[in-house]
mmCIF file with all atom_site columns, C-alpha atoms in Angstrom:
data_model
loop_
_atom_site.group_PDB
_atom_site.id
_atom_site.type_symbol
_atom_site.label_atom_id
_atom_site.label_alt_id
_atom_site.label_comp_id
_atom_site.label_asym_id
_atom_site.label_entity_id
_atom_site.label_seq_id
_atom_site.pdbx_PDB_ins_code
_atom_site.Cartn_x
_atom_site.Cartn_y
_atom_site.Cartn_z
_atom_site.occupancy
_atom_site.B_iso_or_equiv
_atom_site.pdbx_formal_charge
_atom_site.auth_seq_id
_atom_site.auth_comp_id
_atom_site.auth_asym_id
_atom_site.auth_atom_id
_atom_site.pdbx_PDB_model_num
ATOM 1   C CA . MET I 1 1   ? 0.000  0.000   0.000  1.00 84.00 ? 207 MET I CA 1
ATOM 2   C CA . PRO I 1 2   ? 1.273  3.491   -0.761 1.00 95.00 ? 208 PRO I CA 1
ATOM 3   C CA . TYR I 1 3   ? 2.364  5.689   2.118  1.00 97.00 ? 209 TYR I CA 1
ATOM 4   C CA . ASP I 1 4   ? 0.323  8.766   2.943  1.00 97.00 ? 210 ASP I CA 1
ATOM 5   C CA . PRO I 1 5   ? 2.957  11.523  2.666  1.00 98.00 ? 211 PRO I CA 1
ATOM 6   C CA . THR I 1 6   ? 1.182  13.661  5.264  1.00 97.00 ? 212 THR I CA 1
ATOM 7   C CA . GLU I 1 7   ? 1.729  10.878  7.825  1.00 98.00 ? 213 GLU I CA 1
ATOM 8   C CA . THR I 1 8   ? 5.201  9.762   6.697  1.00 98.00 ? 214 THR I CA 1
ATOM 9   C CA . ALA I 1 9   ? 8.727  10.879  7.428  1.00 98.00 ? 215 ALA I CA 1
ATOM 10  C CA . VAL I 1 10  ? 12.039 9.688   6.066  1.00 98.00 ? 216 VAL I CA 1
ATOM 11  C CA . ILE I 1 11  ? 14.448 9.394   8.979  1.00 98.00 ? 217 ILE I CA 1
ATOM 12  C CA . VAL I 1 12  ? 18.024 9.714   7.686  1.00 98.00 ? 218 VAL I CA 1
ATOM 13  C CA . VAL I 1 13  ? 20.282 8.390   10.422 1.00 98.00 ? 219 VAL I CA 1
ATOM 14  C CA . ASP I 1 14  ? 23.785 9.788   10.956 1.00 96.00 ? 220 ASP I CA 1
ATOM 15  C CA . MET I 1 15  ? 24.926 10.403  7.388  1.00 97.00 ? 221 MET I CA 1
ATOM 16  C CA . GLN I 1 16  ? 27.873 12.421  8.690  1.00 93.00 ? 222 GLN I CA 1
ATOM 17  C CA . ASN I 1 17  ? 31.436 13.061  7.603  1.00 96.00 ? 223 ASN I CA 1
ATOM 18  C CA . GLY I 1 18  ? 32.764 10.880  10.398 1.00 92.00 ? 224 GLY I CA 1
ATOM 19  C CA . PHE I 1 19  ? 31.006 7.825   8.975  1.00 92.00 ? 225 PHE I CA 1
ATOM 20  C CA . CYS I 1 20  ? 30.553 8.574   5.258  1.00 96.00 ? 226 CYS I CA 1
ATOM 21  C CA . HIS I 1 21  ? 33.632 10.555  4.172  1.00 97.00 ? 227 HIS I CA 1
ATOM 22  C CA . PRO I 1 22  ? 36.985 8.832   3.520  1.00 97.00 ? 228 PRO I CA 1
ATOM 23  C CA . ASP I 1 23  ? 38.645 11.250  5.971  1.00 96.00 ? 229 ASP I CA 1
ATOM 24  C CA . GLY I 1 24  ? 36.111 10.510  8.711  1.00 94.00 ? 230 GLY I CA 1
ATOM 25  C CA . SER I 1 25  ? 37.088 8.998   12.038 1.00 91.00 ? 231 SER I CA 1
ATOM 26  C CA . LEU I 1 26  ? 34.808 5.936   11.593 1.00 89.00 ? 232 LEU I CA 1
ATOM 27  C CA . TYR I 1 27  ? 34.608 5.845   7.806  1.00 95.00 ? 233 TYR I CA 1
ATOM 28  C CA . ALA I 1 28  ? 33.083 2.760   6.197  1.00 95.00 ? 234 ALA I CA 1
ATOM 29  C CA . GLU I 1 29  ? 32.912 2.552   2.409  1.00 97.00 ? 235 GLU I CA 1
ATOM 30  C CA . PRO I 1 30  ? 29.327 1.174   2.429  1.00 98.00 ? 236 PRO I CA 1
ATOM 31  C CA . SER I 1 31  ? 28.254 4.250   4.404  1.00 97.00 ? 237 SER I CA 1
ATOM 32  C CA . GLU I 1 32  ? 29.676 6.487   1.692  1.00 98.00 ? 238 GLU I CA 1
ATOM 33  C CA . ALA I 1 33  ? 27.945 4.312   -0.919 1.00 98.00 ? 239 ALA I CA 1
ATOM 34  C CA . ALA I 1 34  ? 24.618 4.837   0.898  1.00 98.00 ? 240 ALA I CA 1
ATOM 35  C CA . VAL I 1 35  ? 24.652 8.597   0.229  1.00 98.00 ? 241 VAL I CA 1
ATOM 36  C CA . GLU I 1 36  ? 23.206 8.248   -3.297 1.00 98.00 ? 242 GLU I CA 1
ATOM 37  C CA . PRO I 1 37  ? 20.352 5.849   -2.421 1.00 98.00 ? 243 PRO I CA 1
ATOM 38  C CA . VAL I 1 38  ? 19.491 7.896   0.669  1.00 98.00 ? 244 VAL I CA 1
ATOM 39  C CA . THR I 1 39  ? 19.425 11.092  -1.400 1.00 97.00 ? 245 THR I CA 1
ATOM 40  C CA . ALA I 1 40  ? 17.235 9.457   -4.054 1.00 97.00 ? 246 ALA I CA 1
ATOM 41  C CA . LEU I 1 41  ? 14.770 8.272   -1.393 1.00 98.00 ? 247 LEU I CA 1
ATOM 42  C CA . VAL I 1 42  ? 14.671 11.718  0.229  1.00 98.00 ? 248 VAL I CA 1
ATOM 43  C CA . ASP I 1 43  ? 14.051 13.365  -3.163 1.00 97.00 ? 249 ASP I CA 1
ATOM 44  C CA . ARG I 1 44  ? 11.105 11.058  -3.921 1.00 97.00 ? 250 ARG I CA 1
ATOM 45  C CA . ALA I 1 45  ? 9.628  11.480  -0.456 1.00 97.00 ? 251 ALA I CA 1
ATOM 46  C CA . ARG I 1 46  ? 10.057 15.247  -0.489 1.00 97.00 ? 252 ARG I CA 1
ATOM 47  C CA . ASP I 1 47  ? 8.441  15.505  -3.959 1.00 96.00 ? 253 ASP I CA 1
ATOM 48  C CA . ALA I 1 48  ? 5.469  13.533  -2.614 1.00 97.00 ? 254 ALA I CA 1
ATOM 49  C CA . GLY I 1 49  ? 5.126  15.867  0.376  1.00 97.00 ? 255 GLY I CA 1
ATOM 50  C CA . ALA I 1 50  ? 6.573  13.644  3.126  1.00 98.00 ? 256 ALA I CA 1
ATOM 51  C CA . SER I 1 51  ? 8.653  15.071  5.953  1.00 98.00 ? 257 SER I CA 1
ATOM 52  C CA . VAL I 1 52  ? 12.426 14.622  6.108  1.00 98.00 ? 258 VAL I CA 1
ATOM 53  C CA . VAL I 1 53  ? 14.364 14.257  9.356  1.00 98.00 ? 259 VAL I CA 1
ATOM 54  C CA . TYR I 1 54  ? 18.138 14.003  9.616  1.00 98.00 ? 260 TYR I CA 1
ATOM 55  C CA . THR I 1 55  ? 19.832 12.756  12.764 1.00 97.00 ? 261 THR I CA 1
ATOM 56  C CA . ARG I 1 56  ? 23.337 13.704  13.823 1.00 96.00 ? 262 ARG I CA 1
ATOM 57  C CA . ASP I 1 57  ? 25.272 11.640  16.337 1.00 94.00 ? 263 ASP I CA 1
ATOM 58  C CA . VAL I 1 58  ? 27.164 14.291  18.316 1.00 89.00 ? 264 VAL I CA 1
ATOM 59  C CA . HIS I 1 59  ? 29.330 13.783  21.390 1.00 79.00 ? 265 HIS I CA 1
ATOM 60  C CA . PRO I 1 60  ? 30.484 16.522  23.735 1.00 71.00 ? 266 PRO I CA 1
ATOM 61  C CA . PRO I 1 61  ? 34.203 15.921  24.393 1.00 64.00 ? 267 PRO I CA 1
ATOM 62  C CA . ASP I 1 62  ? 33.543 15.070  28.057 1.00 68.00 ? 268 ASP I CA 1
ATOM 63  C CA . GLN I 1 63  ? 30.387 12.974  27.517 1.00 62.00 ? 269 GLN I CA 1
ATOM 64  C CA . PHE I 1 64  ? 31.920 9.707   28.724 1.00 60.00 ? 270 PHE I CA 1
ATOM 65  C CA . GLU I 1 65  ? 34.195 11.020  31.499 1.00 70.00 ? 271 GLU I CA 1
ATOM 66  C CA . ASP I 1 66  ? 31.869 9.948   34.319 1.00 69.00 ? 272 ASP I CA 1
ATOM 67  C CA . THR I 1 67  ? 30.386 6.809   32.784 1.00 64.00 ? 273 THR I CA 1
ATOM 68  C CA . HIS I 1 68  ? 30.642 3.632   34.818 1.00 56.00 ? 274 HIS I CA 1
ATOM 69  C CA . TYR I 1 69  ? 29.561 1.098   32.206 1.00 58.00 ? 275 TYR I CA 1
ATOM 70  C CA . TYR I 1 70  ? 29.535 2.092   28.548 1.00 64.00 ? 276 TYR I CA 1
ATOM 71  C CA . ASP I 1 71  ? 31.979 4.490   26.970 1.00 66.00 ? 277 ASP I CA 1
ATOM 72  C CA . GLU I 1 72  ? 31.519 4.873   23.211 1.00 69.00 ? 278 GLU I CA 1
ATOM 73  C CA . PHE I 1 73  ? 34.974 6.399   22.860 1.00 61.00 ? 279 PHE I CA 1
ATOM 74  C CA . ASP I 1 74  ? 36.472 3.245   24.390 1.00 60.00 ? 280 ASP I CA 1
ATOM 75  C CA . ARG I 1 75  ? 34.404 1.100   22.045 1.00 65.00 ? 281 ARG I CA 1
ATOM 76  C CA . TRP I 1 76  ? 34.790 3.100   18.806 1.00 67.00 ? 282 TRP I CA 1
ATOM 77  C CA . GLY I 1 77  ? 37.503 5.655   19.471 1.00 61.00 ? 283 GLY I CA 1
ATOM 78  C CA . GLU I 1 78  ? 36.820 9.373   19.581 1.00 63.00 ? 284 GLU I CA 1
ATOM 79  C CA . HIS I 1 79  ? 34.300 10.262  16.875 1.00 74.00 ? 285 HIS I CA 1
ATOM 80  C CA . VAL I 1 80  ? 31.772 12.913  15.812 1.00 77.00 ? 286 VAL I CA 1
ATOM 81  C CA . VAL I 1 81  ? 32.824 15.282  18.568 1.00 77.00 ? 287 VAL I CA 1
ATOM 82  C CA . GLU I 1 82  ? 30.594 18.312  19.032 1.00 81.00 ? 288 GLU I CA 1
ATOM 83  C CA . GLY I 1 83  ? 31.653 21.224  16.820 1.00 86.00 ? 289 GLY I CA 1
ATOM 84  C CA . SER I 1 84  ? 33.931 19.116  14.607 1.00 91.00 ? 290 SER I CA 1
ATOM 85  C CA . TRP I 1 85  ? 33.876 18.592  10.837 1.00 93.00 ? 291 TRP I CA 1
ATOM 86  C CA . ASP I 1 86  ? 33.459 14.888  11.638 1.00 93.00 ? 292 ASP I CA 1
ATOM 87  C CA . ALA I 1 87  ? 30.044 15.594  13.208 1.00 92.00 ? 293 ALA I CA 1
ATOM 88  C CA . GLU I 1 88  ? 28.626 17.568  10.259 1.00 95.00 ? 294 GLU I CA 1
ATOM 89  C CA . LEU I 1 89  ? 26.192 16.017  7.786  1.00 97.00 ? 295 LEU I CA 1
ATOM 90  C CA . VAL I 1 90  ? 27.840 14.957  4.517  1.00 97.00 ? 296 VAL I CA 1
ATOM 91  C CA . GLY I 1 91  ? 27.877 17.799  2.010  1.00 94.00 ? 297 GLY I CA 1
ATOM 92  C CA . ASP I 1 92  ? 26.279 15.674  -0.735 1.00 94.00 ? 298 ASP I CA 1
ATOM 93  C CA . LEU I 1 93  ? 22.978 15.564  1.179  1.00 96.00 ? 299 LEU I CA 1
ATOM 94  C CA . ASP I 1 94  ? 20.348 18.106  0.162  1.00 94.00 ? 300 ASP I CA 1
ATOM 95  C CA . VAL I 1 95  ? 19.429 19.327  3.655  1.00 96.00 ? 301 VAL I CA 1
ATOM 96  C CA . ARG I 1 96  ? 16.822 22.078  3.424  1.00 97.00 ? 302 ARG I CA 1
ATOM 97  C CA . GLU I 1 97  ? 15.501 24.657  5.838  1.00 96.00 ? 303 GLU I CA 1
ATOM 98  C CA . GLU I 1 98  ? 12.161 22.840  6.147  1.00 96.00 ? 304 GLU I CA 1
ATOM 99  C CA . ASP I 1 99  ? 13.867 19.567  7.121  1.00 98.00 ? 305 ASP I CA 1
ATOM 100 C CA . HIS I 1 100 ? 14.204 18.746  10.794 1.00 98.00 ? 306 HIS I CA 1
ATOM 101 C CA . VAL I 1 101 ? 17.646 17.944  12.226 1.00 98.00 ? 307 VAL I CA 1
ATOM 102 C CA . VAL I 1 102 ? 17.907 15.994  15.472 1.00 97.00 ? 308 VAL I CA 1
ATOM 103 C CA . GLU I 1 103 ? 21.099 15.931  17.522 1.00 95.00 ? 309 GLU I CA 1
ATOM 104 C CA . LYS I 1 104 ? 21.470 12.765  19.531 1.00 94.00 ? 310 LYS I CA 1
ATOM 105 C CA . HIS I 1 105 ? 24.114 11.508  21.942 1.00 90.00 ? 311 HIS I CA 1
ATOM 106 C CA . THR I 1 106 ? 23.364 7.762   21.826 1.00 89.00 ? 312 THR I CA 1
ATOM 107 C CA . TYR I 1 107 ? 22.481 5.107   19.267 1.00 91.00 ? 313 TYR I CA 1
ATOM 108 C CA . ASP I 1 108 ? 18.745 5.788   19.696 1.00 95.00 ? 314 ASP I CA 1
ATOM 109 C CA . ALA I 1 109 ? 17.466 8.937   17.950 1.00 97.00 ? 315 ALA I CA 1
ATOM 110 C CA . PHE I 1 110 ? 14.513 9.124   20.359 1.00 98.00 ? 316 PHE I CA 1
ATOM 111 C CA . TYR I 1 111 ? 16.512 9.057   23.586 1.00 94.00 ? 317 TYR I CA 1
ATOM 112 C CA . GLN I 1 112 ? 16.499 12.530  25.187 1.00 94.00 ? 318 GLN I CA 1
ATOM 113 C CA . THR I 1 113 ? 15.822 14.303  21.857 1.00 97.00 ? 319 THR I CA 1
ATOM 114 C CA . ASP I 1 114 ? 12.900 16.218  20.377 1.00 97.00 ? 320 ASP I CA 1
ATOM 115 C CA . LEU I 1 115 ? 12.198 13.598  17.682 1.00 98.00 ? 321 LEU I CA 1
ATOM 116 C CA . GLU I 1 116 ? 9.011  12.192  19.210 1.00 98.00 ? 322 GLU I CA 1
ATOM 117 C CA . GLY I 1 117 ? 7.604  15.666  19.819 1.00 98.00 ? 323 GLY I CA 1
ATOM 118 C CA . TYR I 1 118 ? 8.350  16.689  16.233 1.00 98.00 ? 324 TYR I CA 1
ATOM 119 C CA . LEU I 1 119 ? 6.691  13.558  14.785 1.00 98.00 ? 325 LEU I CA 1
ATOM 120 C CA . ASP I 1 120 ? 3.620  13.896  16.991 1.00 98.00 ? 326 ASP I CA 1
ATOM 121 C CA . ALA I 1 121 ? 3.245  17.607  16.234 1.00 98.00 ? 327 ALA I CA 1
ATOM 122 C CA . HIS I 1 122 ? 3.258  16.809  12.516 1.00 98.00 ? 328 HIS I CA 1
ATOM 123 C CA . GLY I 1 123 ? 0.872  13.819  12.697 1.00 98.00 ? 329 GLY I CA 1
ATOM 124 C CA . ILE I 1 124 ? 3.515  11.366  11.497 1.00 98.00 ? 330 ILE I CA 1
ATOM 125 C CA . ASP I 1 125 ? 2.978  7.643   12.073 1.00 97.00 ? 331 ASP I CA 1
ATOM 126 C CA . ASP I 1 126 ? 5.079  5.931   9.369  1.00 98.00 ? 332 ASP I CA 1
ATOM 127 C CA . LEU I 1 127 ? 8.875  6.170   9.440  1.00 98.00 ? 333 LEU I CA 1
ATOM 128 C CA . LEU I 1 128 ? 11.056 5.163   6.502  1.00 98.00 ? 334 LEU I CA 1
ATOM 129 C CA . ILE I 1 129 ? 14.395 4.686   8.245  1.00 98.00 ? 335 ILE I CA 1
ATOM 130 C CA . CYS I 1 130 ? 17.672 4.722   6.327  1.00 98.00 ? 336 CYS I CA 1
ATOM 131 C CA . GLY I 1 131 ? 21.272 5.778   6.930  1.00 98.00 ? 337 GLY I CA 1
ATOM 132 C CA . THR I 1 132 ? 24.138 4.364   8.936  1.00 96.00 ? 338 THR I CA 1
ATOM 133 C CA . LEU I 1 133 ? 25.166 2.161   10.700 1.00 93.00 ? 339 LEU I CA 1
ATOM 134 C CA . ALA I 1 134 ? 22.525 -0.447  9.905  1.00 96.00 ? 340 ALA I CA 1
ATOM 135 C CA . ASN I 1 135 ? 23.036 -2.633  12.960 1.00 93.00 ? 341 ASN I CA 1
ATOM 136 C CA . VAL I 1 136 ? 23.714 0.189   15.415 1.00 91.00 ? 342 VAL I CA 1
ATOM 137 C CA . CYS I 1 137 ? 21.935 3.557   15.204 1.00 94.00 ? 343 CYS I CA 1
ATOM 138 C CA . VAL I 1 138 ? 19.488 2.564   12.457 1.00 97.00 ? 344 VAL I CA 1
ATOM 139 C CA . LEU I 1 139 ? 18.365 -0.581  14.292 1.00 96.00 ? 345 LEU I CA 1
ATOM 140 C CA . HIS I 1 140 ? 18.214 1.082   17.738 1.00 95.00 ? 346 HIS I CA 1
ATOM 141 C CA . THR I 1 141 ? 16.189 3.971   16.304 1.00 97.00 ? 347 THR I CA 1
ATOM 142 C CA . ALA I 1 142 ? 13.806 1.579   14.536 1.00 96.00 ? 348 ALA I CA 1
ATOM 143 C CA . GLY I 1 143 ? 13.323 -0.455  17.700 1.00 95.00 ? 349 GLY I CA 1
ATOM 144 C CA . SER I 1 144 ? 12.666 2.636   19.773 1.00 95.00 ? 350 SER I CA 1
ATOM 145 C CA . ALA I 1 145 ? 10.175 3.887   17.165 1.00 96.00 ? 351 ALA I CA 1
ATOM 146 C CA . GLY I 1 146 ? 8.262  0.604   17.318 1.00 95.00 ? 352 GLY I CA 1
ATOM 147 C CA . LEU I 1 147 ? 8.099  0.748   21.114 1.00 94.00 ? 353 LEU I CA 1
ATOM 148 C CA . ARG I 1 148 ? 6.570  4.219   20.772 1.00 96.00 ? 354 ARG I CA 1
ATOM 149 C CA . ASP I 1 149 ? 3.884  2.890   18.403 1.00 96.00 ? 355 ASP I CA 1
ATOM 150 C CA . TYR I 1 150 ? 5.251  4.370   15.198 1.00 97.00 ? 356 TYR I CA 1
ATOM 151 C CA . ARG I 1 151 ? 5.521  2.131   12.153 1.00 96.00 ? 357 ARG I CA 1
ATOM 152 C CA . PRO I 1 152 ? 9.273  1.763   11.546 1.00 96.00 ? 358 PRO I CA 1
ATOM 153 C CA . VAL I 1 153 ? 10.211 0.568   8.068  1.00 97.00 ? 359 VAL I CA 1
ATOM 154 C CA . VAL I 1 154 ? 13.919 -0.078  7.506  1.00 97.00 ? 360 VAL I CA 1
ATOM 155 C CA . VAL I 1 155 ? 14.826 0.730   3.901  1.00 98.00 ? 361 VAL I CA 1
ATOM 156 C CA . GLU I 1 156 ? 17.167 -2.177  3.254  1.00 97.00 ? 362 GLU I CA 1
ATOM 157 C CA . ASP I 1 157 ? 18.965 -0.793  0.194  1.00 97.00 ? 363 ASP I CA 1
ATOM 158 C CA . ALA I 1 158 ? 19.678 2.650   1.677  1.00 98.00 ? 364 ALA I CA 1
ATOM 159 C CA . LEU I 1 159 ? 21.881 1.589   4.573  1.00 98.00 ? 365 LEU I CA 1
ATOM 160 C CA . GLY I 1 160 ? 25.504 2.043   5.532  1.00 97.00 ? 366 GLY I CA 1
ATOM 161 C CA . TYR I 1 161 ? 27.355 -0.638  7.446  1.00 97.00 ? 367 TYR I CA 1
ATOM 162 C CA . ILE I 1 162 ? 30.799 -1.983  8.263  1.00 93.00 ? 368 ILE I CA 1
ATOM 163 C CA . THR I 1 163 ? 30.316 -5.551  6.996  1.00 95.00 ? 369 THR I CA 1
ATOM 164 C CA . GLU I 1 164 ? 27.609 -7.126  4.853  1.00 96.00 ? 370 GLU I CA 1
ATOM 165 C CA . GLU I 1 165 ? 26.836 -9.444  7.789  1.00 97.00 ? 371 GLU I CA 1
ATOM 166 C CA . HIS I 1 166 ? 25.986 -6.395  9.913  1.00 95.00 ? 372 HIS I CA 1
ATOM 167 C CA . ARG I 1 167 ? 23.552 -5.129  7.267  1.00 96.00 ? 373 ARG I CA 1
ATOM 168 C CA . GLU I 1 168 ? 21.944 -8.551  6.892  1.00 97.00 ? 374 GLU I CA 1
ATOM 169 C CA . TYR I 1 169 ? 21.575 -8.894  10.660 1.00 95.00 ? 375 TYR I CA 1
ATOM 170 C CA . ALA I 1 170 ? 19.892 -5.490  10.944 1.00 96.00 ? 376 ALA I CA 1
ATOM 171 C CA . VAL I 1 171 ? 17.483 -6.149  8.076  1.00 96.00 ? 377 VAL I CA 1
ATOM 172 C CA . ASP I 1 172 ? 16.651 -9.671  9.283  1.00 95.00 ? 378 ASP I CA 1
ATOM 173 C CA . HIS I 1 173 ? 16.145 -8.502  12.855 1.00 93.00 ? 379 HIS I CA 1
ATOM 174 C CA . ALA I 1 174 ? 13.945 -5.563  11.858 1.00 93.00 ? 380 ALA I CA 1
ATOM 175 C CA . ASP I 1 175 ? 11.918 -7.835  9.578  1.00 91.00 ? 381 ASP I CA 1
ATOM 176 C CA . TRP I 1 176 ? 11.494 -10.422 12.327 1.00 91.00 ? 382 TRP I CA 1
ATOM 177 C CA . LEU I 1 177 ? 10.767 -8.022  15.166 1.00 87.00 ? 383 LEU I CA 1
ATOM 178 C CA . PHE I 1 178 ? 8.730  -5.340  13.381 1.00 81.00 ? 384 PHE I CA 1
ATOM 179 C CA . GLY I 1 179 ? 7.729  -7.073  10.128 1.00 73.00 ? 385 GLY I CA 1
ATOM 180 C CA . GLU I 1 180 ? 8.738  -3.975  8.226  1.00 91.00 ? 386 GLU I CA 1
ATOM 181 C CA . THR I 1 181 ? 11.559 -3.767  5.699  1.00 96.00 ? 387 THR I CA 1
ATOM 182 C CA . GLU I 1 182 ? 11.340 -2.548  2.130  1.00 96.00 ? 388 GLU I CA 1
ATOM 183 C CA . GLY I 1 183 ? 13.538 -1.770  -0.809 1.00 96.00 ? 389 GLY I CA 1
ATOM 184 C CA . ARG I 1 184 ? 13.460 1.737   -2.262 1.00 96.00 ? 390 ARG I CA 1
ATOM 185 C CA . GLU I 1 185 ? 11.762 0.675   -5.490 1.00 95.00 ? 391 GLU I CA 1
ATOM 186 C CA . SER I 1 186 ? 8.788  -0.823  -3.658 1.00 96.00 ? 392 SER I CA 1
ATOM 187 C CA . ILE I 1 187 ? 8.088  2.376   -1.733 1.00 97.00 ? 393 ILE I CA 1
ATOM 188 C CA . ALA I 1 188 ? 5.231  4.387   -3.202 1.00 96.00 ? 394 ALA I CA 1
ATOM 189 C CA . PHE I 1 189 ? 3.421  7.479   -1.986 1.00 97.00 ? 395 PHE I CA 1
ATOM 190 C CA . GLU I 1 190 ? -0.233 8.390   -2.317 1.00 95.00 ? 396 GLU I CA 1
ATOM 191 C CA . GLU I 1 191 ? -0.967 11.209  -4.713 1.00 88.00 ? 397 GLU I CA 1
ATOM 192 C CA . ALA I 1 192 ? -2.108 14.444  -3.126 1.00 67.00 ? 398 ALA I CA 1
#
C-alpha cells in the first residue's frame, strides 16, 4: 500500500562526515555508498510531500568522562565530537531549511531528543528509516520507534554498514521483530 505523505517521514540516520567521508574517524565505504540511495529516497519522499528528518550523532568531548559502564569512545575511538567537521552532515545531502535535524548523543534517535515531539506535532505515524550504521543507530532507532507505536520501516537498500553481515543482521532482525523492511523501489506514496 502506498504511504500517505502527510503521515510519513524519512528518517536519515547519521549520514555524517565521520562515517561517510573517507577522511572521517569511523569511515566505512558502504556508508559512503549509501549517500546516493538515501538522497534518491529523500528526493522522492520530499516531492510527494513527506517530511524529512536528519539525525546527527554528536558527542560533547567530556560525555563519557563519568560513565561507569559504557563508553563509546572506548568502544569506537573518539568520533563525531561536538563542533567538529566529523560531526557535520555529509555535504552531498540536500538538507533544506524545512527539514528537521535531530542531535542525539546515543544510538537511539529518540533518547532525550525532540524527535518524538516533532513527529507527533506533525501527525507522522510511518517512518522510513535509512542511513548508517545499519546494525547500530538505524536498528536502535527503529526499535525505539516501534516501542513508541510508530511504524518503523527499515529501507534495506539505503543503509551504511561496516560488513555485509551487519547489514543482513539489521534487516533480518527488523523484519522479524517489526515485520517492516522494504527496498526503495517498492516504496510508493499516495498522490495528493
